[in-house]
Coordinates of C-alpha atoms and ligand atoms in Angstrom, one line a residue:
M1 CA -13.5 76.9 -15.1
P2 CA -13.9 79.0 -18.3
D3 CA -17.1 81.0 -19.0
P4 CA -19.5 79.3 -21.4
A5 CA -18.3 80.0 -24.9
G6 CA -21.7 81.3 -25.9
F7 CA -22.3 79.8 -29.3
A8 CA -25.0 81.6 -31.2
D9 CA -26.0 78.7 -33.4
T10 CA -27.9 75.5 -32.5
I11 CA -26.6 72.2 -33.7
A12 CA -28.3 68.9 -34.3
A13 CA -27.4 65.3 -35.3
V14 CA -28.5 61.7 -34.8
A15 CA -26.6 60.7 -31.7
T16 CA -27.1 57.0 -31.8
A17 CA -25.4 54.4 -34.0
V18 CA -26.3 54.8 -37.6
A19 CA -26.4 51.2 -39.1
P20 CA -29.3 49.7 -41.1
G21 CA -31.7 47.6 -39.1
E22 CA -29.9 48.0 -35.8
G23 CA -31.1 49.6 -32.6
S24 CA -34.7 50.0 -31.6
V25 CA -34.4 53.6 -30.4
A26 CA -32.6 56.5 -32.1
I27 CA -31.8 59.9 -30.5
V28 CA -31.8 63.2 -32.4
R29 CA -29.8 65.6 -30.2
I30 CA -30.2 69.4 -30.4
S31 CA -27.9 71.8 -28.6
G32 CA -27.9 75.5 -28.4
P33 CA -30.1 78.5 -27.7
E34 CA -32.8 77.4 -30.2
A35 CA -33.0 73.8 -28.9
E36 CA -36.1 74.4 -26.7
P37 CA -38.0 76.6 -29.2
I38 CA -37.4 74.0 -31.9
G39 CA -38.6 71.3 -29.5
H40 CA -41.8 73.3 -29.0
Q41 CA -42.3 73.7 -32.7
L42 CA -42.0 70.0 -33.6
F43 CA -43.2 68.1 -30.5
V44 CA -46.7 67.8 -29.4
A45 CA -47.1 66.5 -25.8
P46 CA -50.7 65.7 -24.9
G47 CA -52.3 66.5 -21.6
S48 CA -50.7 68.8 -19.0
Q49 CA -47.1 67.7 -19.2
S50 CA -44.8 70.5 -18.3
W51 CA -41.6 71.4 -20.0
D52 CA -39.2 71.1 -17.0
S53 CA -35.5 70.4 -17.2
H54 CA -34.5 66.8 -16.8
R55 CA -38.0 65.6 -17.3
V56 CA -39.2 63.3 -20.0
L57 CA -42.2 64.2 -22.1
Y58 CA -44.3 61.7 -24.1
G59 CA -45.7 62.7 -27.4
H60 CA -45.3 62.9 -31.2
V61 CA -43.0 64.6 -33.6
V62 CA -45.2 66.5 -35.9
D63 CA -44.4 68.4 -39.1
P64 CA -45.7 71.8 -38.4
A65 CA -46.2 72.6 -42.1
S66 CA -48.4 69.6 -42.9
G67 CA -49.5 68.4 -39.5
E68 CA -48.2 65.0 -40.4
R69 CA -47.1 62.8 -37.4
L70 CA -43.6 61.6 -38.1
D71 CA -43.0 59.5 -35.1
E72 CA -44.2 58.7 -31.6
A73 CA -41.4 59.8 -29.3
L74 CA -40.0 60.9 -26.0
L75 CA -38.5 64.3 -25.5
L76 CA -35.8 65.0 -22.9
L77 CA -35.1 68.6 -22.1
M78 CA -31.9 69.6 -20.3
R79 CA -31.6 73.3 -19.7
A80 CA -28.2 75.0 -19.6
P81 CA -25.9 74.6 -17.8
R82 CA -27.1 71.2 -16.6
S83 CA -26.4 69.3 -19.8
F84 CA -23.6 67.5 -21.6
T85 CA -22.7 70.6 -23.6
R86 CA -23.7 73.1 -20.9
E87 CA -26.1 74.6 -23.4
D88 CA -29.8 74.0 -23.7
V89 CA -30.2 70.5 -25.0
V90 CA -33.3 68.7 -26.3
E91 CA -33.2 65.1 -27.2
L92 CA -35.9 63.4 -29.3
H93 CA -35.9 59.7 -28.6
C94 CA -37.5 58.2 -31.7
H95 CA -38.1 54.8 -33.0
G96 CA -34.9 53.4 -34.4
G97 CA -34.0 52.6 -38.0
L98 CA -32.6 54.9 -40.6
V99 CA -35.3 56.6 -42.6
A100 CA -37.7 57.7 -40.0
V101 CA -35.1 59.3 -37.8
Q102 CA -33.5 61.1 -40.7
R103 CA -36.9 62.7 -41.5
V104 CA -37.0 63.9 -37.9
L105 CA -33.5 65.3 -38.2
E106 CA -34.4 67.1 -41.4
L107 CA -37.4 68.6 -39.7
V108 CA -35.1 69.9 -36.9
L109 CA -32.7 71.3 -39.5
A110 CA -35.6 73.0 -41.3
A111 CA -36.7 74.5 -38.0
G112 CA -33.4 76.4 -37.6
A113 CA -30.6 74.1 -36.4
R114 CA -27.6 73.2 -38.5
R115 CA -26.0 69.8 -38.9
A116 CA -23.4 69.2 -36.2
L117 CA -19.8 68.6 -37.3
P118 CA -18.1 65.4 -36.1
G119 CA -17.4 65.8 -32.4
E120 CA -19.0 69.2 -32.2
F121 CA -21.2 68.4 -29.1
S122 CA -18.0 67.2 -27.3
Q123 CA -16.1 70.2 -28.6
R124 CA -18.7 72.5 -27.1
A125 CA -18.7 70.5 -23.8
F126 CA -14.9 71.1 -23.8
L127 CA -15.1 74.8 -24.6
N128 CA -17.8 75.3 -22.0
G129 CA -15.6 73.7 -19.4
R130 CA -17.6 70.5 -18.9
L131 CA -14.7 68.3 -19.9
D132 CA -10.9 68.6 -20.2
L133 CA -9.4 67.4 -23.4
T134 CA -8.3 64.0 -22.1
R135 CA -11.8 63.2 -21.0
A136 CA -13.3 64.3 -24.3
E137 CA -10.8 62.1 -26.2
A138 CA -11.7 59.2 -23.8
I139 CA -15.3 59.5 -24.8
S140 CA -14.4 59.1 -28.4
E141 CA -12.2 56.1 -27.5
M142 CA -15.0 54.6 -25.5
I143 CA -17.2 54.7 -28.6
T144 CA -14.7 53.1 -30.8
A145 CA -13.4 50.5 -28.3
R146 CA -13.2 47.0 -29.9
S147 CA -12.5 45.1 -26.8
R148 CA -13.5 45.1 -23.1
R149 CA -10.0 46.1 -22.1
A150 CA -10.0 49.0 -24.6
A151 CA -13.4 50.1 -23.1
Q152 CA -11.9 49.9 -19.6
L153 CA -9.0 52.0 -20.5
A154 CA -11.3 54.6 -22.1
M155 CA -13.4 54.6 -18.9
A156 CA -10.3 55.2 -16.8
G157 CA -9.6 58.2 -19.1
L158 CA -13.2 59.4 -18.7
D159 CA -12.9 59.2 -15.0
G160 CA -10.0 61.6 -15.3
G161 CA -7.1 59.1 -14.8
L162 CA -5.0 60.6 -17.5
Q163 CA -5.9 64.2 -16.6
L164 CA -4.7 63.5 -13.0
R165 CA -1.4 61.9 -14.1
I166 CA -0.5 64.5 -16.7
G167 CA -1.9 67.4 -14.6
A168 CA 0.3 66.3 -11.6
L169 CA 3.4 66.1 -13.8
R170 CA 2.7 69.5 -15.2
E171 CA 2.3 71.0 -11.8
R172 CA 5.6 69.6 -10.7
L173 CA 7.3 71.1 -13.6
L174 CA 5.5 74.4 -13.0
D175 CA 6.8 74.4 -9.4
Q176 CA 10.4 74.0 -10.6
L177 CA 9.8 76.6 -13.4
A178 CA 8.6 79.1 -10.8
E179 CA 11.8 78.6 -8.7
L180 CA 14.0 79.0 -11.7
E181 CA 12.3 82.0 -13.1
A182 CA 12.4 83.7 -9.8
R183 CA 16.2 83.2 -9.9
V184 CA 16.4 84.6 -13.4
D185 CA 14.7 87.8 -12.2
F186 CA 15.7 88.2 -8.6
E187 CA 18.8 86.0 -8.1
E188 CA 20.3 88.4 -5.4
D189 CA 17.1 88.6 -3.3
L190 CA 16.5 84.9 -2.9
P191 CA 18.2 82.1 -1.0
P192 CA 20.5 80.1 -3.3
L193 CA 18.8 77.4 -5.4
D194 CA 19.5 73.8 -4.8
G195 CA 20.4 72.9 -8.4
A196 CA 20.7 69.2 -7.6
A197 CA 17.2 69.1 -6.2
V198 CA 15.8 70.7 -9.3
T199 CA 17.5 68.3 -11.7
A200 CA 16.5 65.3 -9.6
E201 CA 12.8 66.4 -9.8
L202 CA 13.1 67.1 -13.6
E203 CA 14.7 63.7 -14.1
A204 CA 11.9 62.0 -12.1
V205 CA 9.2 63.6 -14.2
R206 CA 11.1 62.8 -17.4
L207 CA 11.2 59.1 -16.4
E208 CA 7.5 59.0 -15.7
L209 CA 6.8 60.5 -19.1
E210 CA 9.0 57.9 -20.7
Q211 CA 7.1 55.2 -18.9
L212 CA 3.8 56.6 -20.2
V213 CA 5.2 56.8 -23.7
A214 CA 6.2 53.1 -23.5
E215 CA 2.8 52.1 -22.2
A216 CA 1.1 54.0 -25.0
R217 CA 2.0 51.4 -27.5
Q218 CA 0.0 48.8 -25.6
G219 CA -3.0 51.1 -25.3
E220 CA -2.7 51.7 -29.0
L221 CA -2.8 47.9 -29.6
L222 CA -6.0 47.6 -27.5
R223 CA -7.6 50.6 -29.2
R224 CA -6.7 50.1 -32.8
G225 CA -6.2 46.3 -32.8
L226 CA -3.7 44.3 -34.9
R227 CA -3.9 43.4 -38.5
V228 CA -2.6 39.9 -38.9
A229 CA -2.2 38.2 -42.3
I230 CA -2.2 34.4 -42.5
V231 CA 0.1 33.6 -45.4
G232 CA 1.5 30.4 -46.9
R233 CA 1.5 28.0 -49.8
P234 CA -1.7 26.5 -50.9
N235 CA -3.3 23.9 -48.6
V236 CA -1.1 24.5 -45.6
G237 CA -4.4 25.2 -43.6
K238 CA -4.7 29.0 -43.6
S239 CA -8.5 29.0 -43.9
S240 CA -8.7 26.2 -41.4
L241 CA -6.8 28.4 -38.9
L242 CA -9.0 31.4 -39.6
N243 CA -12.0 29.2 -38.8
L244 CA -10.4 27.8 -35.7
L245 CA -9.7 31.3 -34.3
S246 CA -13.0 32.8 -35.3
L247 CA -14.9 29.9 -33.8
R248 CA -17.0 29.6 -37.0
E249 CA -16.9 28.3 -40.5
R250 CA -15.9 31.7 -41.9
A251 CA -13.8 30.5 -44.8
I252 CA -14.3 27.6 -47.3
V253 CA -11.9 24.7 -46.6
T254 CA -11.3 22.0 -49.1
D255 CA -8.4 19.7 -50.0
L256 CA -8.0 21.4 -53.3
P257 CA -5.0 23.8 -53.4
G258 CA -6.1 27.2 -54.5
T259 CA -9.4 27.2 -52.7
T260 CA -9.2 30.7 -51.3
R261 CA -9.1 33.3 -54.1
D262 CA -9.7 36.5 -52.3
L263 CA -8.8 38.2 -49.1
L264 CA -11.2 37.3 -46.3
E265 CA -11.3 39.4 -43.1
S266 CA -12.5 38.3 -39.7
E267 CA -12.7 40.6 -36.7
L268 CA -12.1 38.9 -33.4
V269 CA -10.7 39.5 -29.9
L270 CA -7.9 37.2 -28.6
D271 CA -7.0 37.6 -24.9
G272 CA -8.6 41.0 -24.9
V273 CA -6.7 42.2 -28.0
P274 CA -8.9 43.1 -31.0
L275 CA -7.5 41.5 -34.2
T276 CA -8.4 41.8 -37.8
L277 CA -7.4 38.4 -39.2
L278 CA -6.8 38.1 -42.9
D279 CA -7.1 34.8 -44.7
T280 CA -5.2 35.0 -48.0
A281 CA -4.9 33.0 -51.2
G282 CA -2.1 30.4 -51.1
I283 CA 0.9 31.7 -52.9
R284 CA 2.3 29.6 -55.8
P285 CA 3.1 30.0 -59.5
T286 CA -0.1 29.6 -61.5
S287 CA -1.4 30.4 -64.9
D288 CA -5.0 30.8 -63.5
R289 CA -5.8 34.5 -64.0
V290 CA -8.2 34.7 -61.0
E291 CA -5.8 32.9 -58.7
Q292 CA -3.0 35.2 -59.9
L293 CA -5.0 38.3 -58.9
G294 CA -5.8 36.7 -55.5
I295 CA -2.1 36.0 -55.0
E296 CA -1.3 39.6 -55.8
R297 CA -3.6 40.6 -52.9
S298 CA -1.9 38.1 -50.6
R299 CA 1.4 39.8 -51.3
Q300 CA -0.1 43.2 -50.6
A301 CA -1.7 41.9 -47.4
L302 CA 1.6 40.5 -46.3
A303 CA 3.3 43.8 -46.8
A304 CA 0.6 45.9 -45.1
A305 CA 0.0 43.8 -42.0
D306 CA 1.2 44.5 -38.4
A307 CA 2.1 40.8 -38.2
V308 CA 2.4 37.8 -40.5
L309 CA 1.5 34.3 -39.5
L310 CA 3.5 32.3 -42.0
L311 CA 2.0 28.8 -42.1
F312 CA 3.6 25.7 -43.5
D313 CA 2.7 22.1 -43.6
L314 CA 4.6 19.9 -41.1
E315 CA 3.7 16.8 -43.0
A316 CA 5.3 18.2 -46.1
G317 CA 8.2 19.8 -44.2
W318 CA 9.8 23.2 -44.6
S319 CA 10.5 23.8 -48.3
L320 CA 12.4 26.3 -50.5
E321 CA 9.0 27.8 -51.4
D322 CA 8.3 28.4 -47.7
Q323 CA 11.7 29.9 -47.4
A324 CA 11.0 32.2 -50.3
L325 CA 7.7 33.4 -48.7
R326 CA 9.5 34.1 -45.5
E327 CA 11.8 36.4 -47.4
L328 CA 8.9 38.4 -48.7
V329 CA 8.0 39.6 -45.2
P330 CA 9.2 43.1 -44.9
E331 CA 11.5 44.3 -42.1
G332 CA 9.5 45.7 -39.2
V333 CA 6.5 43.4 -39.7
V334 CA 6.2 40.9 -36.8
L335 CA 6.7 37.3 -38.2
L336 CA 5.6 34.1 -36.6
V337 CA 6.4 30.9 -38.4
A338 CA 3.8 28.2 -37.5
G339 CA 3.9 24.6 -38.5
N340 CA 0.4 23.2 -39.1
K341 CA -0.9 19.6 -39.2
A342 CA 1.1 18.6 -36.1
D343 CA -1.6 15.9 -35.6
G344 CA 0.0 14.0 -38.5
A345 CA -3.5 12.7 -39.5
G346 CA -2.5 12.6 -43.1
L347 CA 0.6 10.4 -42.4
P348 CA 0.5 6.7 -41.7
V349 CA 2.9 7.1 -38.8
G350 CA 0.9 9.8 -36.9
L351 CA 2.5 12.6 -34.9
V352 CA 4.9 14.6 -37.1
P353 CA 8.5 14.7 -35.7
P354 CA 10.4 18.0 -36.0
G355 CA 12.2 18.1 -39.3
D356 CA 15.9 19.0 -39.9
G357 CA 16.4 22.8 -39.8
E358 CA 12.7 23.3 -39.5
P359 CA 12.2 26.9 -38.4
A360 CA 8.7 26.5 -36.7
D361 CA 8.3 29.0 -33.8
V362 CA 5.2 27.1 -32.9
R363 CA 3.6 23.8 -34.0
F364 CA -0.2 23.3 -34.0
S365 CA -3.1 21.5 -35.6
A366 CA -6.0 23.5 -37.1
L367 CA -7.8 20.1 -37.3
T368 CA -7.7 19.2 -33.6
G369 CA -7.0 22.7 -32.1
A370 CA -3.8 21.4 -30.4
G371 CA -1.2 24.2 -29.9
R372 CA -3.8 26.9 -30.6
D373 CA -3.3 28.6 -27.3
E374 CA 0.5 28.6 -27.6
L375 CA 0.2 30.1 -31.1
V376 CA -2.1 32.9 -29.9
A377 CA 0.1 33.7 -26.9
E378 CA 3.3 33.7 -28.9
L379 CA 1.7 35.9 -31.6
L380 CA 0.5 38.5 -29.0
R381 CA 3.8 38.4 -27.2
R382 CA 5.8 39.2 -30.4
C383 CA 3.4 42.0 -31.1
G384 CA 4.1 43.5 -27.7
A385 CA 0.6 42.8 -26.5
G386 CA 1.6 40.1 -24.0
C387 CA 1.4 42.0 -20.7
L388 CA -1.5 44.4 -21.0
E389 CA -3.1 43.7 -17.6
G390 CA -0.9 46.2 -15.8
V391 CA -1.7 49.1 -18.1
Q392 CA -4.0 51.6 -16.2
V393 CA -4.0 54.6 -18.4
A394 CA -3.0 54.8 -22.0
L395 CA -2.1 57.8 -24.1
N396 CA -3.4 58.0 -27.6
A397 CA -1.1 58.8 -30.5
R398 CA -1.5 62.6 -30.2
Q399 CA -0.9 62.5 -26.5
R400 CA 2.0 60.1 -26.8
D401 CA 3.8 62.5 -29.3
L402 CA 3.3 65.4 -26.9
A403 CA 4.5 63.4 -23.8
A404 CA 7.6 62.3 -25.9
A405 CA 8.2 65.9 -26.8
A406 CA 8.0 67.0 -23.2
A407 CA 10.4 64.2 -22.2
L408 CA 12.8 65.4 -24.9
S409 CA 12.6 69.0 -23.7
L410 CA 13.3 67.9 -20.1
G411 CA 16.3 66.0 -21.4
A412 CA 17.5 69.3 -23.0
A413 CA 16.9 71.2 -19.8
L414 CA 18.9 68.6 -17.9
E415 CA 21.7 68.9 -20.4
A416 CA 21.8 72.7 -19.8
A417 CA 22.0 71.9 -16.1
A418 CA 24.8 69.4 -16.6
Q419 CA 26.8 72.1 -18.5
Q420 CA 26.1 74.5 -15.7
L421 CA 24.5 77.0 -18.0
P422 CA 22.6 80.0 -16.5
W423 CA 19.1 79.5 -15.2
D424 CA 17.4 81.0 -18.3
F425 CA 18.9 78.3 -20.5
W426 CA 17.1 75.7 -18.4
T427 CA 13.8 77.6 -18.4
I428 CA 13.4 77.7 -22.2
D429 CA 13.2 73.9 -22.4
L430 CA 11.3 73.5 -19.2
R431 CA 8.6 75.9 -20.5
A432 CA 8.4 73.9 -23.7
A433 CA 7.8 70.7 -21.7
V434 CA 5.1 72.5 -19.6
R435 CA 3.4 73.7 -22.9
A436 CA 3.4 70.2 -24.4
L437 CA 1.8 68.7 -21.3
G438 CA -0.8 71.5 -21.4
E439 CA -1.6 70.5 -24.9
I440 CA -2.5 67.1 -23.7
T441 CA -5.0 68.3 -21.1
G442 CA -6.2 71.1 -23.3
E443 CA -5.0 73.9 -21.0
A444 CA -2.7 75.3 -23.7
V445 CA -4.0 74.2 -27.0
S446 CA -4.7 76.1 -30.2
E447 CA -8.1 76.3 -32.0
A448 CA -6.6 74.5 -35.0
V449 CA -5.4 71.6 -32.9
L450 CA -8.8 71.4 -31.2
D451 CA -10.6 71.3 -34.6
R452 CA -8.3 68.5 -35.7
V453 CA -8.9 66.5 -32.5
F454 CA -12.7 66.8 -32.5
S455 CA -13.0 66.2 -36.3
R456 CA -11.9 62.6 -35.7
F457 CA -14.9 62.0 -33.5
C458 CA -18.0 60.5 -34.9
I459 CA -21.0 62.7 -35.9
G460 CA -23.5 63.2 -33.0
K461 CA -20.9 63.0 -30.3
Ligands
FFO501 N1 -29.6 60.3 -23.6 C1 -28.4 60.5 -23.3 N2 -27.6 59.5 -22.8 C2 -26.3 59.8 -22.6 C3 -25.7 61.0 -22.9 C4 -26.6 62.0 -23.4 O1 -26.1 63.2 -23.7 N3 -27.9 61.7 -23.6 N4 -24.4 61.2 -22.6 C5 -23.6 62.2 -23.3 O2 -22.6 61.9 -23.9 C6 -23.7 60.4 -21.7 C7 -23.9 60.8 -20.3 N5 -23.3 62.1 -20.1 C8 -23.9 63.2 -19.6 C9 -23.2 64.1 -18.8 C10 -23.8 65.2 -18.2 C11 -25.2 65.3 -18.3 C12 -25.9 66.4 -17.6 O3 -27.0 66.8 -18.0 N6 -25.3 66.9 -16.5 C13 -25.9 67.9 -15.7 C14 -27.0 67.4 -14.8 C15 -26.5 66.6 -13.7 C16 -27.4 66.5 -12.5 O4 -28.6 66.8 -12.7 O5 -26.9 66.3 -11.4 C17 -24.8 68.7 -14.9 O6 -23.8 68.0 -14.7 O7 -25.0 69.8 -14.6 C18 -25.9 64.5 -19.1 C19 -25.3 63.4 -19.7 C20 -24.1 59.0 -21.9 N7 -25.5 58.8 -22.0
GTP502 N1 -4.4 16.6 -40.9 C1 -4.7 17.9 -40.9 N2 -5.3 18.5 -42.0 C2 -5.5 19.8 -42.0 C3 -5.2 20.6 -40.9 N3 -5.5 21.9 -41.2 C4 -6.0 21.8 -42.4 N4 -6.0 20.6 -42.9 C5 -6.5 20.1 -44.2 O1 -5.7 20.7 -45.2 C6 -6.5 21.0 -46.4 C7 -6.4 22.4 -46.8 O2 -6.9 23.2 -45.8 P1 -7.2 24.8 -46.0 O3 -7.6 25.4 -44.8 O4 -8.2 24.9 -47.2 O5 -5.9 25.3 -46.6 P2 -5.5 26.7 -47.2 O6 -4.1 27.0 -46.8 O7 -6.5 27.7 -46.8 O8 -5.6 26.4 -48.7 P3 -5.7 27.4 -50.0 O9 -6.8 28.4 -49.6 O10 -6.0 26.5 -51.1 O11 -4.4 28.1 -50.1 C8 -8.0 20.6 -46.0 O12 -8.3 19.4 -46.5 C9 -7.9 20.6 -44.5 O13 -8.9 19.8 -44.0 C10 -4.5 20.0 -39.8 O14 -4.2 20.6 -38.8 N5 -4.3 18.7 -39.8
K503 K1 -7.3 24.4 -49.8
MG504 MG1 -7.8 28.9 -47.9

């Protein structure tokens, strides 16, 4: 465990969610050598409450200049090293809201703290040895989780699941590296090395890394969510589908073509996967200026989405216009063609029979909800989010790139082995792989990389 990094300055920030009108309690967090003196300056605790570590004091935040009471609050003192940052920490638990708590923070800043940068508390926790890098990143992921599954994965990371997996792989590589390096230096003095055993071990580690890289995409889906655009001609039922999936009357539905004029977003979770669903203006030639602008946005949404749900009207059948829309969907964007109005309520004959050459991947009815589950399952399956239950740990994008780089280096080391090159040719690539894994856990990581990682955290974390 490293020595405490010994930061001289004291940092402060609002540690709770900053949204208007939300949250009944807000915490101003102060960490560093001045935390306790600042607490004494600004907090008046009546009676004989003593300032012990891990005790809560009751009192008021008072402006020392004017004597004005800013808030009734609780103060929590956690003396170093028994705190999240391993520094002295003082938390002021204030009444929630935005304005009052900002005044308290300003008082703390005036008393000698400086505003914490995004992620700076966690960065100090990391640099003081409280957390490894995978746990620190898991905290950030926990905060931004948009579904229960994403939160579960983050908790697995916080429990050290990723650190253990990556740490164990790194150890195995270090063992092989030690063997090889010893041979580079003292070949004559040592028993002959079993080259086949070394390559088998490297190959096993390489396969595990590739498995982790493959699973990372699914974790990424759970974390970031999918952007899905519902696209189609006017009146095919795009807004009706948005309402069906969001379980509320989010969008206006009428029988007038051209009802939706603007992009409409709805955040939802389907089978544990967070989605941003976009309702778009029906695409058709029009001379209406406002509708034209809306249609332009539909086209942009279609091009920028992870997946496109192309709706058409089963009662009207698949048309050349639908075909033209399908051709707008860029390569690489997941496409699901869904036929709506399968109920056939608008037809005298009832249920719509499949038309000739109709390309529907799924058929459903936004009116009755029939086929809804199949539509969702097929959409998620095509997005690669079909089988997320088995995923236990998930690398984020940074970690995935490093794991992929390590796997690649191991591939190169195995190549050197296959060509029966001398030991030192293997060790160059093996060392690169060890370094990449160390960058995941934070054992071998530059200050610039750390700054980049923690700057993506939210303020106060
Ligand atoms: N009010 C509050 N809630 C919070 C946090 C916080 O900082 N403040 N956390 C922050 O993100 C999380 C909890 N994480 C924490 C981790 C360690 C310590 C801590 O003081 N550890 C000491 C004492 C343990 C003990 O007494 O046994 C230690 O490990 O030495 C505190 C919070 C979530 N909830
Ligand atoms: N029979 C039947 N009618 C439906 C179904 N889904 C939508 N409709 C009707 O189709 C009409 C158009 O629905 P909308 O959801 O407004 O269609 P839209 O694609 O959003 O239309 P624009 O925004 O104008 O492009 C409305 O009268 C709906 O009630 C369905 O599954 N079955
Ligand atoms: K409509
Ligand atoms: Mg609409």
